C-alpha positions as CSV (number, residue, x, y, z in Angstrom):
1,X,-4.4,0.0,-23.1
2,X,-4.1,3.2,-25.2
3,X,-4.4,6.1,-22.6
4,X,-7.0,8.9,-24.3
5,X,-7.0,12.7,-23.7
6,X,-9.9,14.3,-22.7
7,X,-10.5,16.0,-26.1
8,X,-10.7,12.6,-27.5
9,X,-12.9,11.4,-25.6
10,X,-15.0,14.0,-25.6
11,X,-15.1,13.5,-29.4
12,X,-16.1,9.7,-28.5
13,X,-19.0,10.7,-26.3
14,X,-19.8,13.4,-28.9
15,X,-19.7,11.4,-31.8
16,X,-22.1,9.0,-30.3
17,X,-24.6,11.8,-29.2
18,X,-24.7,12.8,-32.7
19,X,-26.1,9.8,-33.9
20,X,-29.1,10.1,-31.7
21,X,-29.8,13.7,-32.6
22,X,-29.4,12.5,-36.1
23,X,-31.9,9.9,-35.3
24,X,-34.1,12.4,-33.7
25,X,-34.4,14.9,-36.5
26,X,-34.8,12.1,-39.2
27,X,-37.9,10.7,-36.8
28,X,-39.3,14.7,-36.3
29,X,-38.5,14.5,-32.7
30,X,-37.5,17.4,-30.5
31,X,-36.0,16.0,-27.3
32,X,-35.2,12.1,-25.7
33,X,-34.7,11.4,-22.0
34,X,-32.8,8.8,-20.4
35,X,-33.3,8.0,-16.6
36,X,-31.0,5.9,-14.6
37,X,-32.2,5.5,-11.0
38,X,-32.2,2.3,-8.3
39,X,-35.3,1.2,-9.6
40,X,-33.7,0.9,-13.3
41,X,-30.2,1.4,-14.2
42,X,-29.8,2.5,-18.0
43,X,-26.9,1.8,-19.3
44,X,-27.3,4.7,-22.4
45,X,-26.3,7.1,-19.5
46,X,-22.7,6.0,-19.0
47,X,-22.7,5.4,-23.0
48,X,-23.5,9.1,-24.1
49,X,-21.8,10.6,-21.1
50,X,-19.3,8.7,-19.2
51,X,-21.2,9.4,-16.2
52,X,-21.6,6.2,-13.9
53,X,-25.1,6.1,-12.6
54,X,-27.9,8.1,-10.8
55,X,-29.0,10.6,-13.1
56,X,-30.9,11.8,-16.5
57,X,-29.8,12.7,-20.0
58,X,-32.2,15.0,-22.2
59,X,-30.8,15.2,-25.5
60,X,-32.0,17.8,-28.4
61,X,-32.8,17.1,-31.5
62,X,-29.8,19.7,-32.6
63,X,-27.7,17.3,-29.9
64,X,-27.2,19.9,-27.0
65,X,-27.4,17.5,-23.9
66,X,-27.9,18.1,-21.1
67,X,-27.0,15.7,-17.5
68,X,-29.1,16.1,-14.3
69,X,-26.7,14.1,-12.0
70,X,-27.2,13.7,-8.4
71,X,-23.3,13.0,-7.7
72,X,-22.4,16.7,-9.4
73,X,-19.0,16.1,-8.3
74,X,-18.1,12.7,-10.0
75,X,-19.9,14.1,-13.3
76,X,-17.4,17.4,-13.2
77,X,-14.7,14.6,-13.1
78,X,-16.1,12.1,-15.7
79,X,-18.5,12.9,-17.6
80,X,-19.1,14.8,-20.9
81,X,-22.1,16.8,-21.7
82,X,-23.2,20.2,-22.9
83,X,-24.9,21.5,-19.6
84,X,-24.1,20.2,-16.2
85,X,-27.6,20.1,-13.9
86,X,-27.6,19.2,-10.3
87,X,-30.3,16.8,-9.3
88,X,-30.4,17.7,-5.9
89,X,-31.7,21.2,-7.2
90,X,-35.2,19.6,-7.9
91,X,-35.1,17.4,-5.1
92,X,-34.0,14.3,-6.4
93,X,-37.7,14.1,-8.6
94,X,-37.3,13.1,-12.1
95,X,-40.6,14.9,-13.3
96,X,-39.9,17.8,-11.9
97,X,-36.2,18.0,-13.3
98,X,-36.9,17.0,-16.6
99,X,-40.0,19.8,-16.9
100,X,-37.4,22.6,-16.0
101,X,-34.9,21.2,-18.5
102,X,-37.4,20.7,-21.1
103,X,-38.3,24.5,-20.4
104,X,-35.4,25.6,-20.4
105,X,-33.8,24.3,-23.1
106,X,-37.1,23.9,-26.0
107,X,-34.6,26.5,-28.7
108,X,-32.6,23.1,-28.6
109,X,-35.6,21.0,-29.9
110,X,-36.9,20.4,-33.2
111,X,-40.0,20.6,-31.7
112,X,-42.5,19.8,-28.7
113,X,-42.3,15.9,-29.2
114,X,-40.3,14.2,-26.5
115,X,-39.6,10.2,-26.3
116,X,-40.2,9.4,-22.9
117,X,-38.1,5.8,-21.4
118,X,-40.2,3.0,-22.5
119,X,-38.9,1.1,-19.2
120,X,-40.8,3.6,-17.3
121,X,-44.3,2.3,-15.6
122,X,-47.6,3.1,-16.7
123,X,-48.3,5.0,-13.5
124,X,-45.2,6.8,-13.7
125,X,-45.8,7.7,-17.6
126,X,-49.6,9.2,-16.7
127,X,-47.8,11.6,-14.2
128,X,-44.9,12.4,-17.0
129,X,-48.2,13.2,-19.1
130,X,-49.9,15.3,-16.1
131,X,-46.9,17.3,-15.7
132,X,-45.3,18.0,-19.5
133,X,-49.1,19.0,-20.7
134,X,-47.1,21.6,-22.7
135,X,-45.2,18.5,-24.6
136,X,-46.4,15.5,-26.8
137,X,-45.1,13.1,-24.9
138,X,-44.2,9.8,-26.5
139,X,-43.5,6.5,-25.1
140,X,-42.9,3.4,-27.4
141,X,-41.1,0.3,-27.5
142,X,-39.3,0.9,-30.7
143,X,-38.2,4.4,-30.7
144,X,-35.0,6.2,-29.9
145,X,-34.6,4.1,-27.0
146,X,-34.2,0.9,-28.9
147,X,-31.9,2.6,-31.6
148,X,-29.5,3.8,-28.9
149,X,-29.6,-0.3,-27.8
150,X,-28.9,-0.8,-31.3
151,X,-26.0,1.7,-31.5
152,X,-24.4,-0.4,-28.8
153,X,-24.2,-3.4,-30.7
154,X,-21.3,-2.4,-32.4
155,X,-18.6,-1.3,-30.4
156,X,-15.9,1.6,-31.5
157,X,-12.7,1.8,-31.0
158,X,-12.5,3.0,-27.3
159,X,-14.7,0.5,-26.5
160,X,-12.7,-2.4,-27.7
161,X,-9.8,-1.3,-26.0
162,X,-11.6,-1.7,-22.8
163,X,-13.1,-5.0,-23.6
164,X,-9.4,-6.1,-24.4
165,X,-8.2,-4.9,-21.4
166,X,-11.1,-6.6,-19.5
167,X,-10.2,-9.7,-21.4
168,X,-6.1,-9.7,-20.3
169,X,-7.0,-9.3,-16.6
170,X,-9.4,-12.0,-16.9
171,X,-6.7,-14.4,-18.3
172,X,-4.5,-12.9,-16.4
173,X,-6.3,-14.2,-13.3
174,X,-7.1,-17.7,-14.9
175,X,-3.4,-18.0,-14.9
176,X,-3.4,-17.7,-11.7
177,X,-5.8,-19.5,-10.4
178,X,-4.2,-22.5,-12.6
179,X,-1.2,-22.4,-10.8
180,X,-2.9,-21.6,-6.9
181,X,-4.9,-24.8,-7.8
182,X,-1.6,-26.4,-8.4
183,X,0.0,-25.4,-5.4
184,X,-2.8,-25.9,-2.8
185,X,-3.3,-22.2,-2.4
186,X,-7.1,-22.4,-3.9
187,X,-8.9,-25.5,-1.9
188,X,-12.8,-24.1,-2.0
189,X,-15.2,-22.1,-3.5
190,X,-15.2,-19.1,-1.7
191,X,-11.3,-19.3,-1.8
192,X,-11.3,-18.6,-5.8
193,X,-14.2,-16.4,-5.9
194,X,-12.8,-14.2,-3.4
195,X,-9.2,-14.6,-5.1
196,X,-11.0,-12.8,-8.2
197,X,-12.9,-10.1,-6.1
198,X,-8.9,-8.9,-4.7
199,X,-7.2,-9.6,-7.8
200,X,-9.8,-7.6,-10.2
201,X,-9.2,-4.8,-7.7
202,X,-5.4,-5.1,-7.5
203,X,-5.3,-4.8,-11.1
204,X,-7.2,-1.6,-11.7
205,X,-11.0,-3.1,-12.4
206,X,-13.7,-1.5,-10.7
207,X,-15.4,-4.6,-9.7
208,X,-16.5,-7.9,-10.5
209,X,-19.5,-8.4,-14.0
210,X,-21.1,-10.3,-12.0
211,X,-21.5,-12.4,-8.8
212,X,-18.8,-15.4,-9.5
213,X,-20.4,-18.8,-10.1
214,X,-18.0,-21.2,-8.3
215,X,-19.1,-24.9,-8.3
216,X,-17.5,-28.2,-7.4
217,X,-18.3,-31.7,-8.9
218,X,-21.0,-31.8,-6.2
219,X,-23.0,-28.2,-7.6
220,X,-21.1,-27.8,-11.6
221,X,-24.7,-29.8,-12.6
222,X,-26.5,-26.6,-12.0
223,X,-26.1,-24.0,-14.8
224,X,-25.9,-20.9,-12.9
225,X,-25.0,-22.7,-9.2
226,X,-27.3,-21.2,-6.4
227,X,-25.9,-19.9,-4.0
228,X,-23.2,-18.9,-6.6
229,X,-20.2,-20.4,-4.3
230,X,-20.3,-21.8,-0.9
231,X,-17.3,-22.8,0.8
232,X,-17.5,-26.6,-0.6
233,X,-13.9,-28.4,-2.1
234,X,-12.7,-26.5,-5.1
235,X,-11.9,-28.2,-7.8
236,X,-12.5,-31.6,-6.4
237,X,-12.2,-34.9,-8.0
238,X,-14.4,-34.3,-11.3
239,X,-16.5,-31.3,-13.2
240,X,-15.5,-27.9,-11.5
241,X,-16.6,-25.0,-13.2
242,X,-15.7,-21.2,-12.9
243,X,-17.7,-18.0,-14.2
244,X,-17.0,-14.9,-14.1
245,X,-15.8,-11.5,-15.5
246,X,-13.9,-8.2,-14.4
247,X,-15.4,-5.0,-15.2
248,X,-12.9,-2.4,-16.9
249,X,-13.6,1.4,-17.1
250,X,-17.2,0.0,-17.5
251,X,-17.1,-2.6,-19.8
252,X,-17.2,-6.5,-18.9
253,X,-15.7,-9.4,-19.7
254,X,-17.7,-12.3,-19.2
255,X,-15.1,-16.2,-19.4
256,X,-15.9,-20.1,-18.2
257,X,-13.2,-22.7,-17.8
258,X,-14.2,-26.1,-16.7
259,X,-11.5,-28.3,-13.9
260,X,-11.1,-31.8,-14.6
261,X,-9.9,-33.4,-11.8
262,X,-8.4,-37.3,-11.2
263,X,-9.7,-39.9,-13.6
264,X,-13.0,-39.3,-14.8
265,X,-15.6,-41.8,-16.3
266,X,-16.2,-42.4,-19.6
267,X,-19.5,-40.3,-19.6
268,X,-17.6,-37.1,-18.2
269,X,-14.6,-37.8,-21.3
270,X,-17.4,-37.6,-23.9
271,X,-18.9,-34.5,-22.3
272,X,-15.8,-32.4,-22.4
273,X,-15.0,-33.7,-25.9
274,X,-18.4,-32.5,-27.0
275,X,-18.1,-29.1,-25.5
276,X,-14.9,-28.7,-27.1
277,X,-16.6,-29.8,-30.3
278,X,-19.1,-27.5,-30.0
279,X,-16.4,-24.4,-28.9
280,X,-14.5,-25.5,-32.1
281,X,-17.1,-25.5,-34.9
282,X,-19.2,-22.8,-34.1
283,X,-16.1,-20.3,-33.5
284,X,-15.9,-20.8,-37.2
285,X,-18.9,-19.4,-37.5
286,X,-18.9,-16.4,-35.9
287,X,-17.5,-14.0,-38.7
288,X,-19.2,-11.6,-40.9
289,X,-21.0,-13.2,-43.8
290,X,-22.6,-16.3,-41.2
291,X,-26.2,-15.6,-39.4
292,X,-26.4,-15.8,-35.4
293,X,-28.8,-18.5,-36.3
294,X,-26.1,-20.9,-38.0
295,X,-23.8,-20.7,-35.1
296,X,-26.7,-21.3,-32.6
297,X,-27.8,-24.2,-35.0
298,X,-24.5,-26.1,-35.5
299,X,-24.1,-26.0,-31.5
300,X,-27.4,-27.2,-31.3
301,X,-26.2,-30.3,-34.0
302,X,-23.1,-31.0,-32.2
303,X,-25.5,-32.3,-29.0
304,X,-28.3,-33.8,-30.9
305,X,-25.9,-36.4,-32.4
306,X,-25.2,-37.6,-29.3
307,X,-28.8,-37.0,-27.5
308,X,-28.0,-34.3,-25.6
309,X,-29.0,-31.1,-25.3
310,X,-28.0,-27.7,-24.8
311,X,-30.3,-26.0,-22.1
312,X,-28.8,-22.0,-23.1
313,X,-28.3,-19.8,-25.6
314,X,-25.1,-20.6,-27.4
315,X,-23.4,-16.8,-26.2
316,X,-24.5,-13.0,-25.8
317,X,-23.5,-9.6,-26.5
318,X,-21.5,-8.0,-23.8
319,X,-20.2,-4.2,-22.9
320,X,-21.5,-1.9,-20.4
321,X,-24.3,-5.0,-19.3
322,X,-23.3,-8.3,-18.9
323,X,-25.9,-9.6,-21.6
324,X,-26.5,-7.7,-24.3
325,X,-28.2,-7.9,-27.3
326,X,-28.2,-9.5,-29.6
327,X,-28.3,-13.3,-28.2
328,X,-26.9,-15.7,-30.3
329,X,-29.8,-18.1,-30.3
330,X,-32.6,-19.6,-32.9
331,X,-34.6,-16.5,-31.2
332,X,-33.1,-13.7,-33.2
333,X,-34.2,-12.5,-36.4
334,X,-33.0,-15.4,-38.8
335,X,-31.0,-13.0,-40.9
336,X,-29.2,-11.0,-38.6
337,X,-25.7,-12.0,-39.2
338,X,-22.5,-11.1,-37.2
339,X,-20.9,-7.7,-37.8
340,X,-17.6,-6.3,-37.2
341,X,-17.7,-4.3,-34.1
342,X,-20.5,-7.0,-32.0
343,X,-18.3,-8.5,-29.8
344,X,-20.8,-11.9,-27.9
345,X,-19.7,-14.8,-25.7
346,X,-19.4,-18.1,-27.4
347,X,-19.9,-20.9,-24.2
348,X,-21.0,-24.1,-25.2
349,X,-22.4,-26.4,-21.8
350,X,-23.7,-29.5,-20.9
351,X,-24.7,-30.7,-17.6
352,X,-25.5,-33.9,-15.6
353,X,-27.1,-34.2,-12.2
354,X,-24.9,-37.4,-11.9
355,X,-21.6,-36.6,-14.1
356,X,-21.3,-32.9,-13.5
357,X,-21.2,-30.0,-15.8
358,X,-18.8,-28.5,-18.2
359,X,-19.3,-25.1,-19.9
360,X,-16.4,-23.6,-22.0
361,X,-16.7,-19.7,-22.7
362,X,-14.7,-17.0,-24.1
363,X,-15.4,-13.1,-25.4
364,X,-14.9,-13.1,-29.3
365,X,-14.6,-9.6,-31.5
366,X,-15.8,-10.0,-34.9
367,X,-13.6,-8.6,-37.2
368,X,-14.0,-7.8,-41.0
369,X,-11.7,-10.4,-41.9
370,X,-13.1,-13.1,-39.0
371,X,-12.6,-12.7,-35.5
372,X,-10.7,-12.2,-32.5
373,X,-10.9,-14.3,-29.4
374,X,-10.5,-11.6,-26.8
375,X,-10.2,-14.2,-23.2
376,X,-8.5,-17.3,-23.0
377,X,-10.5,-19.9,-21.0
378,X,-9.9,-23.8,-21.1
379,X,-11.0,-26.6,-19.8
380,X,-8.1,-27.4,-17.2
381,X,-7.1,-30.9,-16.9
382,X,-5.6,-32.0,-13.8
């Protein structure tokens, strides 16, 4: 991956806090706050900052930010912002900090109107009113909150490199895995999921996306496998499935391969060769110029010819969360179409109680031209 200077990315960051402000002065708003605490990470605050977590962002509308961060050390390091504010100076209390920013920095702001997290609770909100009685305090659903969600959908630059370098590590470590299966090296369960938790480390990730789903023929019926791996045979004769994704300078990758093991019946055959079908045709369709809808449609078309049924969404946006919006689903608005920049999951499943499962997933870029398929999963015949 392309190493950046700091001066570049503090254009990155900057450029991205610009577009907020911007949104802020065309909606007549004067400040917007972003809280990221253990009772709700928000994942705007690594997006406009680079800080990792534990903290608040109070951006003007003439874009002067300002970070209250309870780890002042790490956001010295890290992070990019205009003013630097430790949390521990107000006691770790989100009111009272963002009152004494809001005070102190009010030249910044268009005016008095401040956009308040809409994730906070009602509760929480009639003390954010109590205190800022000096402020018109705003809290909606569909304010600058949702339009920094929105500016998230379409990834820049930096943030495609890290999704690509996500993307190599996790096929990287298929690889692997393909050839510990091979050798006897990987018999269970816990031996792969913990194989991924070392090997993510060992190759500069800061962790896992998520908590790896690894299921034998006995558990691969279950979409997401509860608990997500025991120490059970792995892959055994059958439907295996593995999910998982490495997390790189933030940003996830998110892949599925299916094991086939020994000779399978003819009902386990015509289940991989339908989510291969599926995989197949509705890749074509993720490109600009196609809706979300059509892809999730023509999955859902594949399985209906032969009576069966998908019981997920067809794939998801992914970045700094592991799903993000949009989903590519028959939810969604029925015009929003792909867009270069969105980069989703595209993982096709099907699942038996008696036959097993068998999901197939990989990260895809759209590009202007098409697309990119970012990981590499399979389905791994043995």
């Amino acid at each position: 991956m392309k190493e950046y200077t700091k001066e570049e990315m503090k254009q990155i960051y900057g450029i991205r806090r610009a577009r907020i402000a911007a949104y802020l002065t065309d909606n007549n708003i004067g400040a917007a706050v972003y809280i990221d605490s253990e009772e709700h990470r928000e994942p705007a605050i690594p997006y406009l900052t680079g800080h990792n977590s534990d903290a608040i962002v109070i951006i003007f509308s003439d874009g002067y930010t300002y970070l209250i961060a309870w780890d002042e050390i790490l956001a010295k390091k890290n992070a990019y912002y205009d003013k630097l504010v430790p949390y521990t100076r107000y006691k770790n209390k989100d009111i009272d900090a963002v009152k004494a920013i809001l005070n102190v920095g009010y030249t910044h702001g268009l005016n008095s109107k401040v956009e308040l997290p809409p994730y906070l609770t009602y509760p929480q909100y009639l003390h954010f009113i109590d205190e800022l009685n000096n402020y018109d305090c705003r809290c909606t659903e569909e304010g600058v909150h949702t339009f920094t969600v929105a500016c998230r959908i379409q990834k820049d630059e930096y943030e495609i490199e890290c999704l690509r370098e996500a993307a190599r590590i996790g096929d990287l470590i298929v690889d692997k895995i393909e050839e510990k299966i091979k050798d006897g090296s990987i018999k269970t369960e816990a031996d792969v999921a913990l194989f991924i938790e070392r090997e993510c480390r060992e190759q500069g990730c800061e962790r896992t996306g998520f908590d790896t789903l690894a299921a034998g023929p006995e558990r691969s019926f279950a979409i997401h496998a509860f608990p997500n791996y025991t120490n059970a045979p792995w892959p055994a004769k059958g439907l295996s499935i593995l999910d998982f994704g490495v997390v790189y300078k933030g940003y996830t990758s998110d892949m599925t391969i299916t094991v086939a093991k020994g000779k399978l019946s003819a009902e386990q055959k015509k289940q991989l060769e339908l989510v291969q079908k599926a995989y197949d045709e509705c890749l074509k369709l993720y490109k600009p110029g196609h809706t979300i809808h059509e892809a999730s449609k023509r999955a859902d078309y594949v399985f209906s010819k032969a009576k069966r049924k998908m019981p997920h969404t067809l794939g998801h946006g992914i970045g700094l969360e592991i799903h993000e919006f949009p989903r590519v689903s028959t939810r969604v608005p029925a015009d929003l179409q792909f867009t270069p920049g969105m980069v989703l999951t595209l993982e096709p499943g099907l699942y038996d109680e008696t036959i097993g499962g068998c999901r197939l997933e990989n990260d895809v870029l759209i590009t202007k031209d098409g697309n990119e398929v970012l990981t590499h999963s399979r389905i791994i015949r043995l």
